[in-house]
Structures are given as C-alpha cells and as structure tokens.
PDB file of C-alpha atoms in Angstrom:
ATOM      1  CA  MET T1155      -7.933  65.972 -68.232  1.00  0.00           C
ATOM      2  CA  ARG T1156      -7.492  63.702 -70.656  1.00  0.00           C
ATOM      3  CA  ALA T1157      -3.977  65.688 -71.641  1.00  0.00           C
ATOM      4  CA  LEU T1158      -2.913  64.896 -67.814  1.00  0.00           C
ATOM      5  CA  VAL T1159      -3.523  61.602 -67.867  1.00  0.00           C
ATOM      6  CA  LEU T1160      -1.312  60.859 -71.188  1.00  0.00           C
ATOM      7  CA  PHE T1161       1.293  63.601 -69.927  1.00  0.00           C
ATOM      8  CA  LEU T1162       1.436  61.879 -66.248  1.00  0.00           C
ATOM      9  CA  PRO T1163       2.835  58.408 -66.956  1.00  0.00           C
ATOM     10  CA  LEU T1164       5.425  60.299 -69.314  1.00  0.00           C
ATOM     11  CA  LEU T1165       6.273  62.771 -66.372  1.00  0.00           C
ATOM     12  CA  LEU T1166       6.871  59.720 -63.764  1.00  0.00           C
ATOM     13  CA  SER T1167       9.053  57.800 -66.372  1.00  0.00           C
ATOM     14  CA  ALA T1168      11.374  60.611 -66.972  1.00  0.00           C
ATOM     15  CA  CYS T1169      11.777  60.542 -62.987  1.00  0.00           C
ATOM     16  CA  VAL T1170      12.564  57.100 -62.960  1.00  0.00           C
ATOM     17  CA  VAL T1171      15.013  57.116 -65.383  1.00  0.00           C
ATOM     18  CA  GLY T1172      17.295  59.149 -63.306  1.00  0.00           C
ATOM     19  CA  VAL T1173      16.976  56.705 -60.108  1.00  0.00           C
ATOM     20  CA  ARG T1174      19.893  54.035 -60.018  1.00  0.00           C
ATOM     21  CA  PRO T1175      18.418  50.882 -58.109  1.00  0.00           C
ATOM     22  CA  GLU T1176      20.919  50.029 -55.381  1.00  0.00           C
ATOM     23  CA  PRO T1177      22.818  46.815 -55.146  1.00  0.00           C
ATOM     24  CA  ALA T1178      21.092  43.844 -53.457  1.00  0.00           C
ATOM     25  CA  VAL T1179      22.846  43.217 -50.018  1.00  0.00           C
ATOM     26  CA  ARG T1180      24.117  40.125 -50.026  1.00  0.00           C
ATOM     27  CA  PRO T1181      24.198  38.107 -46.556  1.00  0.00           C
ATOM     28  CA  ALA T1182      27.781  37.476 -45.085  1.00  0.00           C
ATOM     29  CA  PRO T1183      29.044  34.062 -46.133  1.00  0.00           C
ATOM     30  CA  ALA T1184      28.474  31.968 -43.067  1.00  0.00           C
ATOM     31  CA  PRO T1185      31.773  31.334 -41.220  1.00  0.00           C
ATOM     32  CA  GLN T1186      33.251  28.251 -42.337  1.00  0.00           C
ATOM     33  CA  THR T1187      33.811  25.275 -39.793  1.00  0.00           C
ATOM     34  CA  SER T1188      36.280  22.730 -39.947  1.00  0.00           C
ATOM     35  CA  SER T1189      35.168  19.268 -40.234  1.00  0.00           C
ATOM     36  CA  PHE T1190      38.436  18.052 -38.670  1.00  0.00           C
ATOM     37  CA  VAL T1191      38.017  16.683 -35.188  1.00  0.00           C
ATOM     38  CA  LEU T1192      40.909  15.248 -32.959  1.00  0.00           C
ATOM     39  CA  ASN T1193      38.625  11.876 -31.960  1.00  0.00           C
ATOM     40  CA  ALA T1194      35.791  11.150 -34.343  1.00  0.00           C
ATOM     41  CA  ARG T1195      33.797   9.352 -31.713  1.00  0.00           C
ATOM     42  CA  LEU T1196      33.695  12.244 -29.091  1.00  0.00           C
ATOM     43  CA  GLY T1197      33.523  15.003 -32.049  1.00  0.00           C
ATOM     44  CA  LEU T1198      36.318  16.525 -30.069  1.00  0.00           C
ATOM     45  CA  PRO T1199      37.579  19.658 -31.905  1.00  0.00           C
ATOM     46  CA  PRO T1200      41.212  20.718 -32.161  1.00  0.00           C
ATOM     47  CA  TYR T1201      42.529  23.219 -29.656  1.00  0.00           C
ATOM     48  CA  PRO T1202      41.878  26.630 -30.781  1.00  0.00           C
ATOM     49  CA  GLY T1203      44.466  28.628 -32.666  1.00  0.00           C
ATOM     50  CA  SER T1204      46.772  25.452 -32.198  1.00  0.00           C
ATOM     51  CA  VAL T1205      48.862  24.180 -35.235  1.00  0.00           C
ATOM     52  CA  ALA T1206      48.013  20.063 -36.195  1.00  0.00           C
ATOM     53  CA  LEU T1207      51.174  17.779 -36.375  1.00  0.00           C
ATOM     54  CA  LYS T1208      50.110  14.509 -36.624  1.00  0.00           C
ATOM     55  CA  HIS T1209      46.475  12.787 -36.318  1.00  0.00           C
ATOM     56  CA  GLU T1210      45.429   9.045 -35.862  1.00  0.00           C
ATOM     57  CA  GLN T1211      42.585   7.536 -35.568  1.00  0.00           C
ATOM     58  CA  LYS T1212      42.085   3.787 -34.625  1.00  0.00           C
ATOM     59  CA  GLY T1213      38.824   2.830 -33.973  1.00  0.00           C
ATOM     60  CA  GLY T1214      37.246   4.666 -31.191  1.00  0.00           C
ATOM     61  CA  SER T1215      40.510   5.832 -29.862  1.00  0.00           C
ATOM     62  CA  SER T1216      42.912   8.399 -31.229  1.00  0.00           C
ATOM     63  CA  GLU T1217      46.261  10.122 -31.514  1.00  0.00           C
ATOM     64  CA  ALA T1218      46.836  13.768 -32.278  1.00  0.00           C
ATOM     65  CA  GLU T1219      49.954  16.086 -32.114  1.00  0.00           C
ATOM     66  CA  PHE T1220      49.917  19.468 -32.122  1.00  0.00           C
ATOM     67  CA  GLU T1221      51.465  23.187 -31.599  1.00  0.00           C
ATOM     68  CA  THR T1222      50.294  26.037 -29.625  1.00  0.00           C
ATOM     69  CA  ARG T1223      51.992  28.584 -27.150  1.00  0.00           C
ATOM     70  CA  ASP T1224      49.419  28.066 -24.647  1.00  0.00           C
ATOM     71  CA  THR T1225      49.825  26.282 -20.955  1.00  0.00           C
ATOM     72  CA  LEU T1226      49.257  22.856 -20.260  1.00  0.00           C
ATOM     73  CA  ASP T1227      46.548  23.629 -17.816  1.00  0.00           C
ATOM     74  CA  GLN T1228      45.005  26.317 -20.442  1.00  0.00           C
ATOM     75  CA  VAL T1229      45.027  23.381 -22.891  1.00  0.00           C
ATOM     76  CA  TYR T1230      43.855  20.721 -20.563  1.00  0.00           C
ATOM     77  CA  ALA T1231      40.812  23.038 -19.531  1.00  0.00           C
ATOM     78  CA  PHE T1232      39.813  23.697 -22.977  1.00  0.00           C
ATOM     79  CA  PHE T1233      39.428  19.717 -23.487  1.00  0.00           C
ATOM     80  CA  HIS T1234      37.862  19.343 -19.835  1.00  0.00           C
ATOM     81  CA  ASN T1235      35.197  22.094 -20.281  1.00  0.00           C
ATOM     82  CA  TRP T1236      34.159  21.054 -23.655  1.00  0.00           C
ATOM     83  CA  LEU T1237      33.524  17.461 -22.130  1.00  0.00           C
ATOM     84  CA  VAL T1238      31.916  18.407 -19.190  1.00  0.00           C
ATOM     85  CA  ASN T1239      29.571  20.887 -21.276  1.00  0.00           C
ATOM     86  CA  ARG T1240      28.786  17.470 -23.091  1.00  0.00           C
ATOM     87  CA  GLY T1241      27.784  15.304 -20.249  1.00  0.00           C
ATOM     88  CA  TRP T1242      30.976  13.952 -19.562  1.00  0.00           C
ATOM     89  CA  VAL T1243      32.354  13.429 -15.718  1.00  0.00           C
ATOM     90  CA  ARG T1244      36.108  13.038 -15.274  1.00  0.00           C
ATOM     91  CA  THR T1245      36.426  10.408 -12.589  1.00  0.00           C
ATOM     92  CA  ARG T1246      40.172  10.566 -11.956  1.00  0.00           C
ATOM     93  CA  LEU T1247      42.702  13.365 -12.812  1.00  0.00           C
ATOM     94  CA  GLU T1248      46.724  12.865 -12.046  1.00  0.00           C
ATOM     95  CA  TYR T1249      49.353  15.112 -12.950  1.00  0.00           C
ATOM     96  CA  LYS T1250      52.728  13.369 -13.958  1.00  0.00           C
ATOM     97  CA  GLY T1251      56.158  14.445 -13.887  1.00  0.00           C
ATOM     98  CA  PRO T1252      57.103  18.264 -13.152  1.00  0.00           C
ATOM     99  CA  ALA T1253      53.492  19.317 -14.417  1.00  0.00           C
ATOM    100  CA  ILE T1254      54.060  18.193 -18.215  1.00  0.00           C
ATOM    101  CA  LYS T1255      51.759  15.318 -18.230  1.00  0.00           C
ATOM    102  CA  VAL T1256      47.706  15.072 -17.395  1.00  0.00           C
ATOM    103  CA  GLU T1257      45.801  11.682 -17.394  1.00  0.00           C
ATOM    104  CA  ALA T1258      42.359  11.807 -16.671  1.00  0.00           C
ATOM    105  CA  VAL T1259      39.338   9.461 -17.186  1.00  0.00           C
ATOM    106  CA  TYR T1260      35.987  10.278 -18.154  1.00  0.00           C
ATOM    107  CA  GLN T1261      32.732   8.494 -17.772  1.00  0.00           C
ATOM    108  CA  ARG T1262      29.071   9.120 -19.294  1.00  0.00           C
ATOM    109  CA  GLY T1263      26.727   6.294 -18.615  1.00  0.00           C
ATOM    110  CA  ALA T1264      28.159   3.240 -19.752  1.00  0.00           C
ATOM    111  CA  GLU T1265      30.860   4.924 -21.880  1.00  0.00           C
ATOM    112  CA  ARG T1266      34.380   5.570 -20.457  1.00  0.00           C
ATOM    113  CA  PHE T1267      37.696   6.510 -21.848  1.00  0.00           C
ATOM    114  CA  LYS T1268      41.457   7.781 -20.670  1.00  0.00           C
ATOM    115  CA  LEU T1269      42.393  11.372 -21.864  1.00  0.00           C
ATOM    116  CA  GLU T1270      46.249  11.532 -22.015  1.00  0.00           C
ATOM    117  CA  LEU T1271      47.688  14.837 -22.735  1.00  0.00           C
ATOM    118  CA  ASP T1272      51.323  15.112 -22.758  1.00  0.00           C
ATOM    119  CA  GLN T1273      53.384  18.293 -23.410  1.00  0.00           C
ATOM    120  CA  GLN T1274      56.605  17.625 -25.030  1.00  0.00           C
ATOM    121  CA  GLY T1275      59.179  19.367 -22.897  1.00  0.00           C
ATOM    122  CA  ARG T1276      58.936  23.353 -23.236  1.00  0.00           C
ATOM    123  CA  SER T1277      58.417  23.315 -27.055  1.00  0.00           C
ATOM    124  CA  GLY T1278      54.455  24.184 -27.041  1.00  0.00           C
ATOM    125  CA  ARG T1279      54.226  20.723 -28.628  1.00  0.00           C
ATOM    126  CA  TYR T1280      51.834  18.438 -27.168  1.00  0.00           C
ATOM    127  CA  LYS T1281      50.482  15.066 -27.703  1.00  0.00           C
ATOM    128  CA  LEU T1282      46.509  14.064 -26.931  1.00  0.00           C
ATOM    129  CA  GLU T1283      46.138  10.290 -26.621  1.00  0.00           C
ATOM    130  CA  ILE T1284      41.836   9.306 -26.371  1.00  0.00           C
ATOM    131  CA  ASP T1285      41.731   5.757 -25.691  1.00  0.00           C
ATOM    132  CA  PHE T1286      37.866   3.677 -25.244  1.00  0.00           C
TER     133      PHE T1286
END
C-alpha cells in the first residue's frame, strides 16, 4: 500500500506532462465606435457608409458635407428616424426644387432646430445644416 502511495503521484505526473494546456480564449475586441458626430448638441452620427468631406460646428449649429450613393429620400429617412427615436417631433417638412433639398423643423420640449439636407446635383454629395 505504501508503495502505491509513492508510485501514484509519479504515475499521475507522467500523464500530466503529455497534456498541453489550451490557450486562453480572448474575448473579441469590442467594435470601435467613432466619436465623430455631425452635430455635437444632438449627438447626430454620420450617415452610415458615407465619406465625410467637410464638417464645422458653430455653437449648437453645424454644417457637414459628405458623399454617399444613396438617394436623398434614403439619407433624409435615416436622419429623421434617428431624431424621432430620440424624442424629436417634426413640425414642418418641405421639399425644394426637383426633390434635391429637404427642409424640416424639429422640436422636443422647448428646444427647436431646422434641418436642411441638400443634394449637390446628381453627384452623390450632400450638405447637411443644423441650425438651433
């Protein structure tokens, strides 16, 4: 019995030597989110998949230019839905020209701003102005 007590640890250590530890599984890195916003007061994100060309902030207002292959209606729908999901209510909507410019007014409580989205011809370039 005493020999078994001495022999058993040697036998177990011989078995363990041949076992390779599994590498630690590292969690996938969290997706990086851009801190870039089209309007800091709203926290308005850029249009998905667009290429930023110009961006200026003036107080709570902003002006941005970007490029995308999507239509004016698609681009406006993204911004409108984003705003509505954050409690903003559109109080006015107007299309100007042959559907190349949208002007809308949004309100939430006492806050109010004007959004102008202008498609620069058929180039895929857009200009977005937010005026508080």
